[in-house]
C-alpha positions as a printed NumPy array, in Angstrom:
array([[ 24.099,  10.544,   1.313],
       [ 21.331,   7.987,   1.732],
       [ 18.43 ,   8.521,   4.756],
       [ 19.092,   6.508,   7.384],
       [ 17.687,   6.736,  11.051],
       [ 18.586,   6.247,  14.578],
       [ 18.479,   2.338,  14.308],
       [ 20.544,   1.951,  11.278],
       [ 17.906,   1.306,   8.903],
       [ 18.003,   2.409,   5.228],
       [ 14.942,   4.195,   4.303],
       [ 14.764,   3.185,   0.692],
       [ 11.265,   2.881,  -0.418],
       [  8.699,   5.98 ,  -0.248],
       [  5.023,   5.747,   0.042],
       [  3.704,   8.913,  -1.894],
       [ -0.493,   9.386,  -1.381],
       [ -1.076,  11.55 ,  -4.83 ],
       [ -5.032,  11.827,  -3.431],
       [ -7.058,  11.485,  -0.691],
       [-10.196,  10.858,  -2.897],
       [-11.583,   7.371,  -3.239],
       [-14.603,   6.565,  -5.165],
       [-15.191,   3.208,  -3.2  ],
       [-17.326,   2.922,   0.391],
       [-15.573,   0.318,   2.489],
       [-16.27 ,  -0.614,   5.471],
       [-13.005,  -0.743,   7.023],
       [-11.845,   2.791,   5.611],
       [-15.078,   4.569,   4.228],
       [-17.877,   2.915,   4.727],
       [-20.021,   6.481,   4.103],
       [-18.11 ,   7.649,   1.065],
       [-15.38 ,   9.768,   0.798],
       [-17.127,  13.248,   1.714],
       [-16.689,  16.383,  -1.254],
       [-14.248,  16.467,  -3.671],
       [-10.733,  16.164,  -4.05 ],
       [ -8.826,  18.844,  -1.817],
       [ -7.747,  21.555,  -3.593],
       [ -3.936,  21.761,  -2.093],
       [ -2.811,  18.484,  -3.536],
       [  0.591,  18.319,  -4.711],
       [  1.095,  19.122,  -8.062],
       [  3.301,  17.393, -10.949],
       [  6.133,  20.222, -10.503],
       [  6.031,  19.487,  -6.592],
       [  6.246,  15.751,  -7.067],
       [  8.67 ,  15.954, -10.071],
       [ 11.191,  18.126,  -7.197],
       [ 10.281,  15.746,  -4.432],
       [ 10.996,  12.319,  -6.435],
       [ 13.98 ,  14.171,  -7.465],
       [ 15.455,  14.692,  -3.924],
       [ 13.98 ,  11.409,  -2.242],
       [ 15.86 ,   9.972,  -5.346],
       [ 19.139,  11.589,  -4.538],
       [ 19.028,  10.691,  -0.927],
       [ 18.802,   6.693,  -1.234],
       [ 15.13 ,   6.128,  -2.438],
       [ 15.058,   3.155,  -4.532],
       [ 11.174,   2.586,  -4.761],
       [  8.397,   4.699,  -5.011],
       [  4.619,   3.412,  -4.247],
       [  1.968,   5.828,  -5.579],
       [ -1.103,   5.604,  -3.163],
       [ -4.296,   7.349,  -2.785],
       [ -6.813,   7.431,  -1.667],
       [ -7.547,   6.285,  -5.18 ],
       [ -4.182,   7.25 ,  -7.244],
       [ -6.46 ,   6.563, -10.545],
       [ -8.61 ,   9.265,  -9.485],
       [ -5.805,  12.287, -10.557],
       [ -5.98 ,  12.19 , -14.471],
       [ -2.325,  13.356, -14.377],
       [ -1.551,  10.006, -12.653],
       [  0.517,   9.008, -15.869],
       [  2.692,  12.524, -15.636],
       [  3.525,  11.419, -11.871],
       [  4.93 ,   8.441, -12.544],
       [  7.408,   9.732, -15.619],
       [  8.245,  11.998, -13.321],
       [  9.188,   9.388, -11.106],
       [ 10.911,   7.57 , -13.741],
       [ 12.511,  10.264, -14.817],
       [ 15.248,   9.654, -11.57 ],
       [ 17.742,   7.1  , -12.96 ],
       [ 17.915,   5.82 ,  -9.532],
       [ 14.835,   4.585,  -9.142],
       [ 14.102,   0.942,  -9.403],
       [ 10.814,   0.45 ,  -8.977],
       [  7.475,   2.334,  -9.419],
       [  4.733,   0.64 ,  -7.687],
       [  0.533,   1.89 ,  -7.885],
       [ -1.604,   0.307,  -5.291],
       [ -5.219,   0.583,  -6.268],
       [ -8.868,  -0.243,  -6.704],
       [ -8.451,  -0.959, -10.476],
       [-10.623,   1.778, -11.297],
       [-10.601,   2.168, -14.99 ],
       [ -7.002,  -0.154, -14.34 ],
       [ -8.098,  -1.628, -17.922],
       [ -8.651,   1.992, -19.618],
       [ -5.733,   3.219, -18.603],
       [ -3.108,   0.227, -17.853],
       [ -1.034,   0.737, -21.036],
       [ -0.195,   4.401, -20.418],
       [  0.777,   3.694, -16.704],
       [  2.789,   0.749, -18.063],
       [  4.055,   3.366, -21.086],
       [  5.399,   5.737, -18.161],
       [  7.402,   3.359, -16.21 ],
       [  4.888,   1.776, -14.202],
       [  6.762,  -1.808, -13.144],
       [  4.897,  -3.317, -10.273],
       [  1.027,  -2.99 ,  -9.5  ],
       [ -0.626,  -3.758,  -6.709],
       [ -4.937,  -4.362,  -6.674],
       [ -6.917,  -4.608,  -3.478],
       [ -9.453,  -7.253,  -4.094],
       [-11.112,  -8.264,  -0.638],
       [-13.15 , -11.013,  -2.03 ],
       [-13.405, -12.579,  -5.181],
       [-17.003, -13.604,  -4.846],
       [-19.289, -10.938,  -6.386],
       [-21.508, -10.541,  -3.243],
       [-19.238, -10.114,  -0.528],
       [-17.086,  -7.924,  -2.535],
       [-20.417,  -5.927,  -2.508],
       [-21.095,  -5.879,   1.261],
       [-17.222,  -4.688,   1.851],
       [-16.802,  -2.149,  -0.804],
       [-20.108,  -1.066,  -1.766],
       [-19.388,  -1.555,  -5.461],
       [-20.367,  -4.2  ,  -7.959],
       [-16.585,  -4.141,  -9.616],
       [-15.342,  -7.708,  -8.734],
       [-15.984,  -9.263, -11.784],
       [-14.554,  -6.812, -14.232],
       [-11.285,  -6.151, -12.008],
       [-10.767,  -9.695, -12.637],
       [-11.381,  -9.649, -16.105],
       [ -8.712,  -6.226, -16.687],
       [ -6.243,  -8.713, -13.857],
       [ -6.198, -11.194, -16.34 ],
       [ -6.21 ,  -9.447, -19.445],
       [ -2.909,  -7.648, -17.98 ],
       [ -1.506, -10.492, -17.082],
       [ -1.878, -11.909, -20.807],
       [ -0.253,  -9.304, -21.807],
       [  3.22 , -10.541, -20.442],
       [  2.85 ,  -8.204, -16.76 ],
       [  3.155, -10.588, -14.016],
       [  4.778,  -8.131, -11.317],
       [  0.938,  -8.126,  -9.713],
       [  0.205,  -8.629,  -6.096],
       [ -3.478,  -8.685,  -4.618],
       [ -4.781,  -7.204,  -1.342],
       [ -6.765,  -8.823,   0.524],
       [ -7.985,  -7.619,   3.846],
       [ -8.404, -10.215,   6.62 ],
       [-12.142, -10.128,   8.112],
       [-13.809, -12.067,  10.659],
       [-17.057, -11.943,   9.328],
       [-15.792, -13.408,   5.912],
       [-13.026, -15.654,   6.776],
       [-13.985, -18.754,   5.966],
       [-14.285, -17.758,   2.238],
       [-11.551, -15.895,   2.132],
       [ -8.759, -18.581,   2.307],
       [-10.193, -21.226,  -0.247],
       [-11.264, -18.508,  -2.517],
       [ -7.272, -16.668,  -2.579],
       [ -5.793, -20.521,  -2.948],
       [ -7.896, -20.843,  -5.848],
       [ -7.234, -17.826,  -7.37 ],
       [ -3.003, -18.498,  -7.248],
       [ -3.016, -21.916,  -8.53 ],
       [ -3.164, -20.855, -11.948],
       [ -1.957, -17.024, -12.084],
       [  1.566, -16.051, -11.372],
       [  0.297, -13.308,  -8.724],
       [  0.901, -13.087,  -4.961],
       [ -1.765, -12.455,  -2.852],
       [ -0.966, -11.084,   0.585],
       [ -3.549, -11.443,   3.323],
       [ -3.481,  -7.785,   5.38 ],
       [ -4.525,  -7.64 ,   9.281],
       [ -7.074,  -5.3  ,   9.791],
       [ -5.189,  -2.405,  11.556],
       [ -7.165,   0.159,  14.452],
       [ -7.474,   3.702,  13.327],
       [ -8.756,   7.023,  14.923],
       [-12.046,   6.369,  13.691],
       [-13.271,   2.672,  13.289],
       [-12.245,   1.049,  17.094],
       [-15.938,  -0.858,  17.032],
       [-15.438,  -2.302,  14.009],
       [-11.808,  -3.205,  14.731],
       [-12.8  ,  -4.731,  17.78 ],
       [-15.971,  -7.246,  15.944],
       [-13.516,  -7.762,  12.921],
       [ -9.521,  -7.964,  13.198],
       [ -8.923, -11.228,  12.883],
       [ -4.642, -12.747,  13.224],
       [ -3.056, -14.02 ,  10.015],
       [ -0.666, -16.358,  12.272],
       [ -3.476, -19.715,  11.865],
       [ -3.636, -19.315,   8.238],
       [  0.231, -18.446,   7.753],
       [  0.808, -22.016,   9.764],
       [ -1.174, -23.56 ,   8.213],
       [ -0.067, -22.913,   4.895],
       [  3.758, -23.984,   6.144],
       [  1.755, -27.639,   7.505],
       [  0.557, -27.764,   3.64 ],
       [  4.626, -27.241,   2.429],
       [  4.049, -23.817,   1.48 ],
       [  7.554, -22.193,   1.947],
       [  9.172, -18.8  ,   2.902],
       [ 10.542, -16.965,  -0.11 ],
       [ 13.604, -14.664,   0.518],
       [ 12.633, -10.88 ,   0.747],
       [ 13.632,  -9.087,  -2.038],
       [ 15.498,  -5.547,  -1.622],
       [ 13.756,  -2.265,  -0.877],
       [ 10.39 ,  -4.556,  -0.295],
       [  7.362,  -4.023,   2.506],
       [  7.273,  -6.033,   5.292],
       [  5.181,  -8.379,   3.602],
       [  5.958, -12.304,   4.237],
       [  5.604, -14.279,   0.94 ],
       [  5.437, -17.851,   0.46 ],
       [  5.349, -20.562,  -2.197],
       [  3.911, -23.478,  -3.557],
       [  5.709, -26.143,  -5.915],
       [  1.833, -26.728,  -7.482],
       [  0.645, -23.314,  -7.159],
       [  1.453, -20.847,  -9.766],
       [  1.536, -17.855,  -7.895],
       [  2.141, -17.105,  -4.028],
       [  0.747, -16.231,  -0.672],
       [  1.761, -13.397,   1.547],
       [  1.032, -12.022,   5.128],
       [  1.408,  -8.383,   5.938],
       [  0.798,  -8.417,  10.133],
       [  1.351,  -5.43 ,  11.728],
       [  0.65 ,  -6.869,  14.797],
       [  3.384,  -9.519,  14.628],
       [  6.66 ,  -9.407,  16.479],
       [  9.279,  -7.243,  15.151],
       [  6.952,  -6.271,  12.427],
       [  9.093,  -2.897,  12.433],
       [ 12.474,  -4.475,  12.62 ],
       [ 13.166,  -3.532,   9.1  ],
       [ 11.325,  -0.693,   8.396],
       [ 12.227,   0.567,   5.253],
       [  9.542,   3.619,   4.593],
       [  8.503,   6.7  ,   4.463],
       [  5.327,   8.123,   4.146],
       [  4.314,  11.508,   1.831],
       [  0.434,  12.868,   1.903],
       [ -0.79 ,  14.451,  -1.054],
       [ -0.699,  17.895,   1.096],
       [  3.106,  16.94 ,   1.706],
       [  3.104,  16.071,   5.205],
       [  5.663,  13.09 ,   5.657],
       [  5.013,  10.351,   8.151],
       [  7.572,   8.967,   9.935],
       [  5.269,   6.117,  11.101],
       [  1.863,   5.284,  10.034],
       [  0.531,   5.683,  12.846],
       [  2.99 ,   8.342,  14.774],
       [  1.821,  11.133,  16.9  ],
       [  3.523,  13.959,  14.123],
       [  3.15 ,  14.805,  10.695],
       [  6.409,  17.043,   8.932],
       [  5.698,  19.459,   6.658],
       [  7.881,  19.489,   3.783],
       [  5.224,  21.81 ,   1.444],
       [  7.398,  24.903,   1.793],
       [ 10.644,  23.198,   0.168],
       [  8.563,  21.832,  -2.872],
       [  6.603,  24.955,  -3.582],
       [ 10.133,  27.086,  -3.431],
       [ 11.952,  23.992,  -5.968],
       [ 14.648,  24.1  ,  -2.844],
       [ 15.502,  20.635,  -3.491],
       [ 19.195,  21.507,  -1.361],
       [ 16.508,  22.492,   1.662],
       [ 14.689,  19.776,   1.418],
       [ 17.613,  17.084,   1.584],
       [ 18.659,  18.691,   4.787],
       [ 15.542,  18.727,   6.254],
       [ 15.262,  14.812,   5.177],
       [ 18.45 ,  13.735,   7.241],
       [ 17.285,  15.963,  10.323],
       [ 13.66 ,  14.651,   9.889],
       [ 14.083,  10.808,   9.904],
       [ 16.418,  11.169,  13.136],
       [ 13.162,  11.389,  15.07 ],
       [ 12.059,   8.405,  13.325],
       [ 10.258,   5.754,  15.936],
       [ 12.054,   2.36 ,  16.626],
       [  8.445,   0.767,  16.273],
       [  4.637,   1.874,  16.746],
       [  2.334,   1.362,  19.163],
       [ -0.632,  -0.701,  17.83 ],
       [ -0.617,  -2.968,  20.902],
       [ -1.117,   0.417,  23.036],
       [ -3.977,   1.135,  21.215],
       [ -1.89 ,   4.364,  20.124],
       [ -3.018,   4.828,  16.746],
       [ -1.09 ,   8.264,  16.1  ],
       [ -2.982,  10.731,  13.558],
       [ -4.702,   7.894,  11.363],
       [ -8.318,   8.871,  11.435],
       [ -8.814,   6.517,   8.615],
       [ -6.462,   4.262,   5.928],
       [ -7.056,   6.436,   2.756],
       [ -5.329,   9.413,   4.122],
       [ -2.129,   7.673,   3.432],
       [ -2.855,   5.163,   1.4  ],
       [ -1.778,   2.472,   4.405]])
């Protein structure tokens, strides 16, 4: 029986954070460093291999693998065969920072890694700097391409929308997709519990660009099954494509696909909703039967759409506890 909720949508694709640790400052998320270490109660590979298992049975069709920084757990490879493992599975996704991306590419890709997505908020070294605090632009770039020779185009790049840096932004992603078969989706800075100043100086609209692009003959590709909200476009004399994700767009929820798993296995509903479901119990006990049920009775309380425009930002205190 496949998860469905109140508003007849199917909830095929599953966000799973595998870490809340990220080794990256930014100022939108982070901008003092993730604090400590890793916490000790993440999930582990036998709780993830039962809860892929079950989301699997139940109409899951895609699985992201988010962070935090999902490099950062050296079993990173084990979760996704163990993801893979589920013959119903489509799709295995990683979003990431590209940390060590070029080290250890080939055993993700080994494991049943298919689609990869890298947040690169600017491609010019400096500003890359001021945003994330690290001095990586240049040799993500370098592992980006080298992947890409190596016959993996299923790449899309992350770019968060800024105010400060906006008029870079645009020429620099335009150049970037004229010759490279990647999409790069521009992402609306979103408020959290913990970063309203900066939200308020910063968030700037996608809608000018996104028009803009149409004036230029960009057009609207058709969404693809089991895929994000994302809104994708195309060129005839670009290589690759453009996307906008804009949560603050009409009927951005309309066809909310997606659930949400922290790596202390608390599912989300909503990204930003007022309650977190603990599903810990079922995974520790293996009771994969428990867990199912608890699924269909869980996603009944799932919210036609959030509250952004309220200012309601739910239990988001900041982006990397759920990976977005």
């Amino acid at each position: 029986m496949k998860l469905t909720d109140p508003f007849n949508r199917r909830l095929s694709y599953l966000r799973l954070s595998v870490t809340d640790l990220c080794n990256y400052r930014c100022t939108y998320c982070l901008p003092n460093g993730y604090q400590g270490k890793a916490k000790p109660d993440e999930l582990t590979l036998p709780e993830i291999e039962t809860l892929a298992a079950v989301f699997a049975q139940n109409g899951t069709r895609k699985i992201r693998l988010t962070g935090g920084e999902p490099t950062l757990r050296a079993d990173l490879t084990d979760i996704i065969a163990a993801c893979r493992a589920n013959p119903e599975i489509e799709s295995i996704a990683l979003t990431t920072n590209a940390f060590k991306l070029g080290k250890n590419f080939a055993h993700y890709r080994a494991a049943g890694l298919d689609k990869l997505n890298i947040s690169i908020d600017s491609f010019d070294p400096e500003i890359f700097y001021q945003i994330t605090g690290k001095r990586e632009c240049e040799n993500i770039v370098r592992d980006l391409d080298n992947i890409l020779a190596d016959g993996f185009y299923n790449i899309k790049i992350n770019t968060l929308l800024l105010k400060k840096y906006a008029a870079h932004t645009l020429p620099e992603a335009l150049k970037f997709v004229k010759s490279r078969p990647v999409t790069l989706r521009f992402i609306e800075l979103m408020q959290t519990g913990d970063n309203f100043q900066f939200f308020t100086q910063q968030h700037l609209s996608a809608s000018t660009i996104e028009q803009g692009l149409i004036t230029q003959g960009w057009q609207l590709r058709p969404r693809d099954a089991h895929a994000g909200p994302a809104r994708e476009y195309y060129h005839a004399d670009y290589a690759g494509g453009i996307g906008f994700i804009a949560p603050y767009s009409k009927d951005f929820c309309a066809s909310c696909n997606r659930l949400r798993i922290t790596a202390q296995g608390k599912m989300h509903l909503c990204l930003f909703g007022g309650e977190a479901y603990d599903v810990r119990g079922f995974l520790r006990s293996g009771d994969r039967a428990g867990l199912a049920q608890y699924l269909h009775e869980t996603v009944l309380h799932k919210p036609e759409h959030h509250y952004l425009h309220d200012k309601k930002v739910g239990l988001i205190t900041n982006l990397s506890m759920t990976g977005g």
